[in-house]
Coordinates of N, CA and C and ligand atoms in Angstrom, one line a residue:
M1 N 0.8 -1.2 0.0 CA 0.0 0.0 0.0 C 0.9 1.3 0.0
I2 N 0.4 2.3 -0.7 CA 1.2 3.5 -0.7 C 0.2 4.7 -0.3
P3 N 0.7 5.7 0.4 CA -0.1 6.8 0.8 C -0.5 7.7 -0.3
L4 N -1.8 8.2 -0.4 CA -2.2 9.1 -1.4 C -3.0 10.2 -0.6
L5 N -2.9 11.5 -1.1 CA -3.7 12.5 -0.5 C -4.7 12.9 -1.6
V6 N -6.0 12.6 -1.3 CA -7.0 12.6 -2.3 C -8.0 13.7 -2.2
D7 N -8.3 14.4 -3.3 CA -9.3 15.4 -3.4 C -10.7 14.7 -3.6
L8 N -11.5 14.9 -2.6 CA -12.8 14.1 -2.7 C -14.0 14.9 -3.2
H9 N -13.7 16.2 -3.6 CA -14.8 17.0 -4.2 C -15.3 16.2 -5.5
K10 N -16.6 16.1 -5.6 CA -17.1 15.5 -6.8 C -16.9 14.0 -6.9
K11 N -16.4 13.4 -5.8 CA -16.3 11.9 -5.8 C -17.6 11.4 -5.1
A12 N -18.0 10.2 -5.6 CA -19.2 9.6 -5.0 C -18.8 8.7 -3.8
V13 N -19.1 9.2 -2.6 CA -18.7 8.4 -1.4 C -19.9 7.9 -0.7
T14 N -19.9 6.6 -0.4 CA -21.1 6.0 0.3 C -20.6 5.4 1.6
V15 N -21.3 5.6 2.7 CA -21.0 5.1 4.0 C -22.2 4.2 4.4
I16 N -21.9 2.9 4.7 CA -23.0 2.0 5.1 C -22.8 1.9 6.6
G17 N -23.9 2.2 7.3 CA -23.9 2.3 8.8 C -24.0 3.7 9.2
G18 N -24.6 3.9 10.5 CA -24.9 5.2 10.9 C -24.6 5.4 12.4
G19 N -23.7 4.6 12.9 CA -23.4 4.6 14.4 C -22.2 5.5 14.6
K20 N -21.5 5.1 15.7 CA -20.4 5.9 16.2 C -19.2 6.0 15.2
I21 N -18.8 4.8 14.6 CA -17.7 4.8 13.7 C -18.1 5.5 12.4
A22 N -19.3 5.2 11.9 CA -19.7 5.9 10.6 C -19.8 7.4 10.8
T23 N -20.2 7.8 12.0 CA -20.3 9.3 12.2 C -18.9 9.9 12.2
R24 N -17.9 9.2 12.8 CA -16.5 9.7 12.7 C -16.0 9.8 11.3
K25 N -16.3 8.8 10.5 CA -15.9 8.9 9.1 C -16.6 10.0 8.4
V26 N -17.9 10.1 8.6 CA -18.7 11.1 7.8 C -18.3 12.5 8.2
L27 N -18.0 12.8 9.5 CA -17.6 14.1 9.9 C -16.3 14.5 9.2
R28 N -15.4 13.6 9.0 CA -14.2 13.9 8.3 C -14.4 14.1 6.8
L29 N -15.3 13.3 6.2 CA -15.6 13.4 4.8 C -16.4 14.6 4.4
A30 N -17.3 15.1 5.3 CA -18.2 16.1 5.0 C -17.6 17.5 4.7
S31 N -16.3 17.6 5.0 CA -15.7 18.9 4.7 C -15.4 19.0 3.2
E32 N -15.4 17.9 2.5 CA -15.0 17.9 1.1 C -16.1 17.4 0.2
T33 N -17.0 16.6 0.7 CA -17.9 15.9 -0.2 C -19.3 15.7 0.5
R34 N -20.3 15.3 -0.2 CA -21.6 15.1 0.4 C -21.9 13.6 0.3
P35 N -21.4 12.9 1.4 CA -21.5 11.5 1.3 C -22.9 11.0 1.4
K36 N -23.1 9.8 0.8 CA -24.4 9.1 0.9 C -24.3 8.2 2.1
V37 N -25.3 8.2 3.0 CA -25.3 7.4 4.2 C -26.5 6.5 4.2
I38 N -26.2 5.2 4.4 CA -27.3 4.2 4.3 C -27.3 3.4 5.6
A39 N -28.4 3.6 6.4 CA -28.5 2.9 7.7 C -30.0 3.0 8.2
P40 N -30.5 2.0 8.9 CA -31.8 2.1 9.5 C -31.9 3.0 10.7
E41 N -30.8 3.1 11.4 CA -30.8 4.0 12.6 C -29.5 4.8 12.5
I42 N -29.6 6.1 12.9 CA -28.4 7.0 12.8 C -28.2 7.8 14.1
T43 N -27.0 8.3 14.3 CA -26.8 9.2 15.4 C -27.4 10.5 15.2
E44 N -27.5 11.3 16.3 CA -28.1 12.6 16.3 C -27.2 13.5 15.4
T45 N -25.9 13.3 15.5 CA -25.0 14.1 14.6 C -25.3 13.9 13.2
L46 N -25.6 12.7 12.8 CA -25.9 12.4 11.4 C -27.3 13.0 11.0
Q47 N -28.2 12.9 12.0 CA -29.5 13.5 11.7 C -29.4 15.0 11.4
N48 N -28.5 15.7 12.2 CA -28.3 17.1 12.0 C -27.6 17.4 10.6
L49 N -26.7 16.6 10.3 CA -26.0 16.8 9.0 C -27.0 16.6 7.9
A50 N -27.9 15.6 8.0 CA -28.9 15.4 7.0 C -29.9 16.6 6.9
L51 N -30.3 17.1 8.0 CA -31.2 18.3 8.1 C -30.6 19.5 7.4
N52 N -29.2 19.6 7.5 CA -28.5 20.7 6.9 C -28.1 20.4 5.5
G53 N -28.5 19.3 4.9 CA -28.1 19.0 3.5 C -26.7 18.6 3.3
K54 N -26.0 18.3 4.4 CA -24.5 17.9 4.2 C -24.3 16.5 3.8
I55 N -25.3 15.7 4.1 CA -25.2 14.3 3.6 C -26.5 13.9 2.9
E56 N -26.4 12.8 2.1 CA -27.7 12.3 1.5 C -28.0 11.1 2.3
L57 N -29.2 11.1 3.0 CA -29.5 10.0 3.9 C -30.5 9.0 3.3
I58 N -30.2 7.8 3.4 CA -31.1 6.7 3.1 C -31.4 5.9 4.3
L59 N -32.6 6.1 4.9 CA -32.8 5.6 6.2 C -33.5 4.2 6.2
R60 N -32.7 3.2 5.8 CA -33.1 1.8 5.7 C -31.9 0.9 5.7
P61 N -32.1 -0.4 5.9 CA -30.9 -1.3 5.9 C -30.3 -1.4 4.5
Y62 N -29.1 -1.8 4.4 CA -28.4 -1.9 3.1 C -29.1 -2.9 2.2
Q63 N -29.1 -2.5 0.9 CA -29.6 -3.5 -0.1 C -28.6 -3.6 -1.2
T64 N -28.5 -4.8 -1.7 CA -27.6 -5.0 -2.9 C -28.0 -4.0 -4.0
G65 N -27.0 -3.4 -4.6 CA -27.2 -2.4 -5.6 C -26.9 -1.0 -5.1
D66 N -27.0 -0.8 -3.8 CA -26.8 0.5 -3.2 C -25.4 1.1 -3.5
I67 N -24.4 0.3 -3.7 CA -23.1 0.9 -3.9 C -22.6 0.9 -5.3
E68 N -23.5 0.5 -6.2 CA -23.2 0.4 -7.6 C -22.5 1.6 -8.2
D69 N -23.0 2.8 -7.8 CA -22.4 4.1 -8.4 C -21.3 4.7 -7.5
A70 N -21.0 4.0 -6.4 CA -20.0 4.6 -5.5 C -18.6 4.4 -6.0
Q71 N -17.8 5.5 -5.8 CA -16.4 5.3 -6.1 C -15.6 4.9 -4.8
I72 N -16.0 5.4 -3.7 CA -15.4 5.1 -2.4 C -16.4 4.7 -1.4
I73 N -16.2 3.5 -0.8 CA -17.2 2.9 0.1 C -16.6 2.7 1.5
Y74 N -17.3 3.1 2.5 CA -17.0 2.8 3.9 C -18.0 1.9 4.5
I75 N -17.5 0.7 5.0 CA -18.5 -0.2 5.6 C -18.3 -0.1 7.1
A76 N -19.4 0.2 7.8 CA -19.3 0.5 9.2 C -20.6 0.1 9.9
T77 N -21.2 -1.0 9.6 CA -22.3 -1.5 10.4 C -21.9 -2.4 11.5
S78 N -22.8 -2.6 12.5 CA -22.4 -3.4 13.6 C -22.8 -4.9 13.3
D79 N -23.3 -5.1 12.1 CA -23.7 -6.5 11.7 C -22.7 -7.1 10.8
E80 N -21.9 -8.0 11.3 CA -20.8 -8.7 10.6 C -21.3 -9.3 9.2
A81 N -22.5 -9.9 9.2 CA -23.0 -10.5 8.0 C -23.2 -9.4 6.9
V82 N -23.8 -8.3 7.4 CA -24.0 -7.1 6.4 C -22.7 -6.6 5.9
N83 N -21.7 -6.4 6.8 CA -20.4 -5.9 6.4 C -19.8 -6.9 5.3
Q84 N -19.9 -8.1 5.5 CA -19.4 -9.1 4.5 C -20.2 -9.0 3.2
T85 N -21.5 -8.9 3.3 CA -22.3 -8.8 2.1 C -21.9 -7.6 1.2
V86 N -21.7 -6.4 1.9 CA -21.3 -5.2 1.2 C -20.0 -5.4 0.6
R87 N -19.1 -6.0 1.3 CA -17.7 -6.2 0.8 C -17.7 -7.1 -0.5
R88 N -18.6 -8.1 -0.4 CA -18.7 -9.0 -1.6 C -19.3 -8.3 -2.8
D89 N -20.3 -7.4 -2.5 CA -21.0 -6.7 -3.6 C -20.1 -5.6 -4.3
A90 N -19.0 -5.2 -3.6 CA -18.1 -4.2 -4.1 C -17.3 -4.8 -5.3
R91 N -17.1 -3.9 -6.3 CA -16.3 -4.4 -7.5 C -14.8 -4.1 -7.2
S92 N -14.0 -4.7 -7.9 CA -12.5 -4.6 -7.7 C -12.0 -3.2 -8.1
D93 N -12.8 -2.4 -8.8 CA -12.4 -1.1 -9.2 C -12.8 0.0 -8.2
Q94 N -13.5 -0.5 -7.1 CA -14.0 0.5 -6.1 C -13.0 0.5 -4.9
F95 N -12.9 1.7 -4.3 CA -12.1 1.8 -3.1 C -13.0 1.4 -1.9
V96 N -12.6 0.4 -1.1 CA -13.4 0.0 0.0 C -12.7 -0.1 1.3
N97 N -13.3 0.6 2.3 CA -12.7 0.5 3.6 C -13.7 -0.2 4.5
D98 N -13.4 -1.4 4.9 CA -14.3 -2.1 5.9 C -13.7 -1.8 7.3
T99 N -14.4 -1.0 8.0 CA -13.9 -0.5 9.3 C -13.8 -1.6 10.3
S100 N -14.5 -2.7 10.1 CA -14.6 -3.8 11.1 C -13.5 -4.8 10.9
Q101 N -12.9 -4.8 9.7 CA -12.0 -5.9 9.4 C -10.9 -5.4 8.4
H102 N -9.7 -5.1 8.9 CA -8.8 -4.4 8.0 C -8.4 -5.3 6.8
E103 N -8.4 -6.6 7.0 CA -8.0 -7.5 5.9 C -8.9 -7.3 4.7
R104 N -10.1 -6.8 4.9 CA -11.1 -6.7 3.8 C -11.0 -5.3 3.1
S105 N -10.1 -4.5 3.6 CA -10.1 -3.1 3.0 C -9.0 -3.0 2.0
N106 N -9.2 -2.1 1.0 CA -8.1 -1.9 0.0 C -7.6 -0.4 0.2
F107 N -8.1 0.3 1.2 CA -7.5 1.5 1.7 C -7.9 1.7 3.1
Y108 N -7.1 2.5 3.8 CA -7.3 2.8 5.2 C -7.4 4.3 5.5
S109 N -8.0 4.6 6.6 CA -7.9 6.0 7.1 C -6.7 6.1 7.9
M110 N -6.1 7.3 8.1 CA -4.9 7.4 8.9 C -5.2 8.4 10.0
A111 N -4.4 8.3 11.1 CA -4.5 9.2 12.2 C -3.8 10.5 11.7
E112 N -4.5 11.7 12.0 CA -3.9 12.9 11.5 C -3.5 13.8 12.6
V113 N -2.4 14.6 12.3 CA -2.0 15.6 13.3 C -2.3 17.0 12.7
E114 N -3.1 17.8 13.4 CA -3.4 19.2 13.0 C -2.2 19.9 12.6
T115 N -2.3 20.8 11.6 CA -1.1 21.3 10.9 C -0.7 22.7 11.3
E116 N -1.7 23.6 11.5 CA -1.2 25.0 11.6 C -0.4 25.2 12.9
I117 N -0.5 24.2 13.8 CA 0.3 24.3 15.0 C 1.8 24.2 14.8
L118 N 2.1 23.7 13.6 CA 3.6 23.5 13.3 C 4.1 24.9 12.9
S119 N 3.4 25.6 12.1 CA 3.8 26.8 11.5 C 2.6 27.7 11.2
E120 N 2.7 29.0 11.3 CA 1.5 29.8 11.1 C 1.2 29.9 9.6
S121 N 2.2 29.9 8.8 CA 1.9 30.2 7.4 C 1.8 28.9 6.5
D122 N 2.6 27.9 6.8 CA 2.6 26.7 6.0 C 1.8 25.6 6.6
L123 N 0.9 25.1 5.8 CA 0.1 24.0 6.3 C 0.8 22.7 6.1
V124 N 0.9 21.9 7.2 CA 1.6 20.6 7.1 C 0.6 19.5 7.6
L125 N 0.5 18.4 6.9 CA -0.3 17.3 7.4 C 0.7 16.1 7.8
I126 N 0.6 15.7 9.0 CA 1.3 14.5 9.4 C 0.2 13.4 9.5
A127 N 0.4 12.3 8.8 CA -0.6 11.2 8.9 C 0.1 9.9 9.2
I128 N -0.5 9.1 10.1 CA 0.1 8.0 10.7 C -0.7 6.7 10.3
S129 N 0.0 5.7 9.9 CA -0.6 4.4 9.6 C 0.2 3.2 10.1
T130 N -0.5 2.2 10.6 CA 0.1 1.0 11.0 C -0.3 -0.1 10.0
F131 N -0.6 0.3 8.7 CA -1.1 -0.6 7.7 C -2.3 -1.4 8.2
G132 N -3.1 -0.7 9.0 CA -4.4 -1.4 9.4 C -4.2 -2.2 10.7
K133 N -3.0 -2.5 11.1 CA -2.8 -3.5 12.1 C -2.9 -3.1 13.6
N134 N -2.7 -1.8 13.8 CA -2.7 -1.3 15.2 C -3.2 0.1 15.4
P135 N -4.5 0.3 15.2 CA -5.0 1.7 15.2 C -4.8 2.4 16.5
T136 N -4.7 1.6 17.6 CA -4.5 2.2 18.9 C -3.1 2.9 19.0
L137 N -2.1 2.2 18.3 CA -0.8 2.8 18.3 C -0.8 4.0 17.4
S138 N -1.5 4.0 16.3 CA -1.6 5.2 15.5 C -2.1 6.4 16.3
K139 N -3.2 6.1 17.1 CA -3.8 7.2 17.9 C -2.8 7.7 18.9
K140 N -2.0 6.8 19.5 CA -1.0 7.1 20.5 C 0.0 8.0 19.9
I141 N 0.5 7.7 18.7 CA 1.6 8.5 18.1 C 1.0 9.9 17.7
Q142 N -0.3 9.9 17.2 CA -0.9 11.1 16.9 C -1.0 12.0 18.1
Q143 N -1.3 11.5 19.3 CA -1.4 12.3 20.5 C -0.1 12.8 20.9
L144 N 1.0 11.9 20.8 CA 2.3 12.4 21.2 C 2.8 13.5 20.3
L145 N 2.6 13.3 19.0 CA 3.1 14.3 18.0 C 2.3 15.7 18.2
T146 N 1.0 15.6 18.5 CA 0.2 16.8 18.7 C 0.8 17.5 19.9
K147 N 1.1 16.8 21.0 CA 1.6 17.4 22.2 C 3.0 18.1 21.9
E148 N 3.8 17.4 21.1 CA 5.1 17.8 20.7 C 5.0 19.1 19.9
C149 N 4.1 19.1 18.9 CA 3.9 20.3 18.1 C 3.4 21.5 18.9
L150 N 2.5 21.2 19.8 CA 2.0 22.3 20.7 C 3.1 22.9 21.5
K151 N 4.0 22.0 22.0 CA 5.1 22.5 22.8 C 6.0 23.4 21.9
Q152 N 6.3 22.9 20.7 CA 7.2 23.6 19.7 C 6.6 25.0 19.5
H153 N 5.3 25.0 19.2 CA 4.6 26.2 18.9 C 4.7 27.2 20.0
A154 N 4.6 26.7 21.3 CA 4.6 27.6 22.4 C 6.0 28.2 22.6
Q155 N 7.1 27.5 22.1 CA 8.5 28.1 22.2 C 8.7 29.1 21.1
D156 N 8.0 29.1 20.0 CA 8.3 30.0 18.9 C 7.9 31.4 19.3
Ligands
LIG1 C1 -8.0 -0.4 9.5 C2 -8.6 0.8 10.2 C3 -9.9 1.2 9.5 C4 -9.9 2.4 8.7 O1 -9.3 2.4 7.6 O2 -10.5 3.3 9.1 C5 -9.1 0.6 11.6 C6 -9.6 -0.6 12.0 C7 -10.0 -1.0 13.3 N1 -10.0 -0.1 14.4 C8 -10.4 -0.8 15.5 C9 -10.5 -0.3 16.8 C10 -10.1 1.0 17.2 N2 -9.8 2.1 16.3 C11 -9.5 3.2 17.1 C12 -9.2 4.5 16.6 C13 -8.9 4.8 15.3 N3 -8.8 4.0 14.2 C14 -8.3 4.5 13.1 C15 -8.0 3.9 11.9 C16 -8.2 2.6 11.6 N4 -8.9 1.7 12.4 C17 -7.7 2.0 10.3 C18 -6.2 1.6 10.4 C19 -5.3 2.7 10.9 C20 -3.9 2.3 11.0 O3 -3.4 1.7 10.0 O4 -3.2 2.5 12.0 C21 -7.9 6.0 13.4 C22 -6.4 6.0 13.4 C23 -8.4 7.0 12.4 C24 -10.0 7.0 12.2 O5 -10.7 6.0 12.4 O6 -10.4 8.1 11.8 C25 -8.6 6.2 14.8 C26 -7.7 7.0 15.8 C27 -7.5 8.4 15.5 C28 -8.6 9.3 16.2 O7 -9.3 8.9 17.1 O8 -8.6 10.4 15.9 C29 -9.7 2.9 18.4 C30 -9.4 3.8 19.6 C31 -10.4 4.8 19.8 O9 -11.5 4.8 19.2 O10 -10.2 5.6 20.7 C32 -10.1 1.5 18.5 C33 -10.4 0.7 19.8 C34 -9.3 -0.1 20.1 C35 -9.5 -1.0 21.3 O11 -10.7 -1.4 21.5 O12 -8.5 -1.4 21.9 C36 -10.8 -2.1 15.1 C37 -11.3 -3.2 16.0 C38 -12.8 -3.1 16.1 C39 -13.4 -4.3 16.8 O13 -12.7 -5.2 17.3 O14 -14.6 -4.2 16.9 C40 -10.5 -2.2 13.7 C41 -10.8 -3.4 12.8 C42 -9.5 -4.1 12.5 O15 -8.5 -3.9 13.2 O16 -9.6 -4.9 11.6
LIG2 N1 -12.3 1.6 12.3 C1 -12.4 1.8 13.6 O1 -11.7 2.8 14.0 C2 -13.3 1.0 14.4 C3 -14.2 0.2 13.9 N2 -15.1 -0.5 14.6 C4 -16.0 -1.4 13.9 O2 -17.1 -0.5 13.5 C5 -18.3 -1.2 13.4 C6 -19.5 -0.3 13.8 O3 -19.2 0.1 15.2 P1 -20.1 1.3 15.8 O4 -20.2 2.4 14.9 O5 -19.5 1.5 17.2 O6 -21.5 0.6 16.0 P2 -23.0 1.3 16.4 O7 -23.7 0.2 17.1 O8 -22.8 2.6 17.0 O9 -23.6 1.5 14.9 C7 -24.0 0.5 14.1 C8 -24.7 1.0 12.9 O10 -25.0 0.0 12.0 C9 -26.2 0.2 11.4 N3 -26.7 -1.0 10.8 C10 -27.1 -2.2 11.3 N4 -27.6 -3.0 10.4 C11 -27.5 -2.4 9.2 C12 -27.9 -2.7 7.9 N5 -28.4 -3.9 7.6 N6 -27.6 -1.8 6.9 C13 -27.1 -0.6 7.2 N7 -26.7 -0.2 8.4 C14 -26.9 -1.1 9.4 C15 -27.1 0.6 12.6 O11 -28.3 1.2 12.1 C16 -26.1 1.6 13.2 O12 -26.3 2.9 12.6 C17 -18.1 -2.4 14.3 O13 -18.3 -3.5 13.4 C18 -16.7 -2.4 14.8 O14 -16.1 -3.6 14.5 C19 -15.1 -0.4 16.0 C20 -14.2 0.5 16.6 C21 -13.2 1.3 15.9

């Protein structure tokens, strides 16, 4: 796997699931695109995003065919059988992130370190990956680096 920084404007992104993890993914995505969210039940945050037109909401369980037009797919339901079905329905030309099982993903999210804290004029993004194997470690490194950057900034 190689890292890519992707412009998601005008990309068709679909998120299956509307719980805690789906909400985290959608909040990150919604700054660049209007993701389609498919789930029978959703968090209050997603309800608000739908009310404000920031996401396209389909309030029902996943059905085969739902991801046909998607370019990028996030699978984040709490039902393992559904997650597996969506994964099987995805074509090999689609980018798929199964948040419940990293072996089934062909791309991953990375832990990010906020950037303007490094320098006031130049934006820098530091992203951390453990190739899907240890997200807790990614989060730990993110927290360490964020603290380090804040310290650095305070000295400037
Ligand atoms: C493959 C990946 C999916 C993807 O691509 O998204 C993935 C997969 C899984 N995560 C799991 C668990 C947790 N993940 C976190 C946290 C984060 N996970 C993130 C990324 C990724 N997680 C991708 C790989 C990243 C890499 O390569 O390092 C971060 C970095 C970014 C983000 O998600 O935005 C974000 C931290 C940053 C932030 O918080 O800002 C925490 C801690 C917490 O939530 O506090 C826990 C609880 C741990 C515990 O319980 O000990 C499980 C088991 C689920 C289960 O067993 O049910 C799986 C499934 C599996 O491992 O297969
Ligand atoms: N990548 C990551 O960082 C992490 C991933 N996970 C994984 O994420 C998955 C979801 O976890 P949470 O969001 O905490 O669960 P949750 O219980 O908060 O939400 C589950 C969501 O799945 C939806 N859902 C259930 N059946 C569905 C169907 N047939 N079609 C569409 N949506 C359906 C529900 O309506 C609900 O919105 C779990 O499988 C877990 O393994 C868990 C922790 C961290």
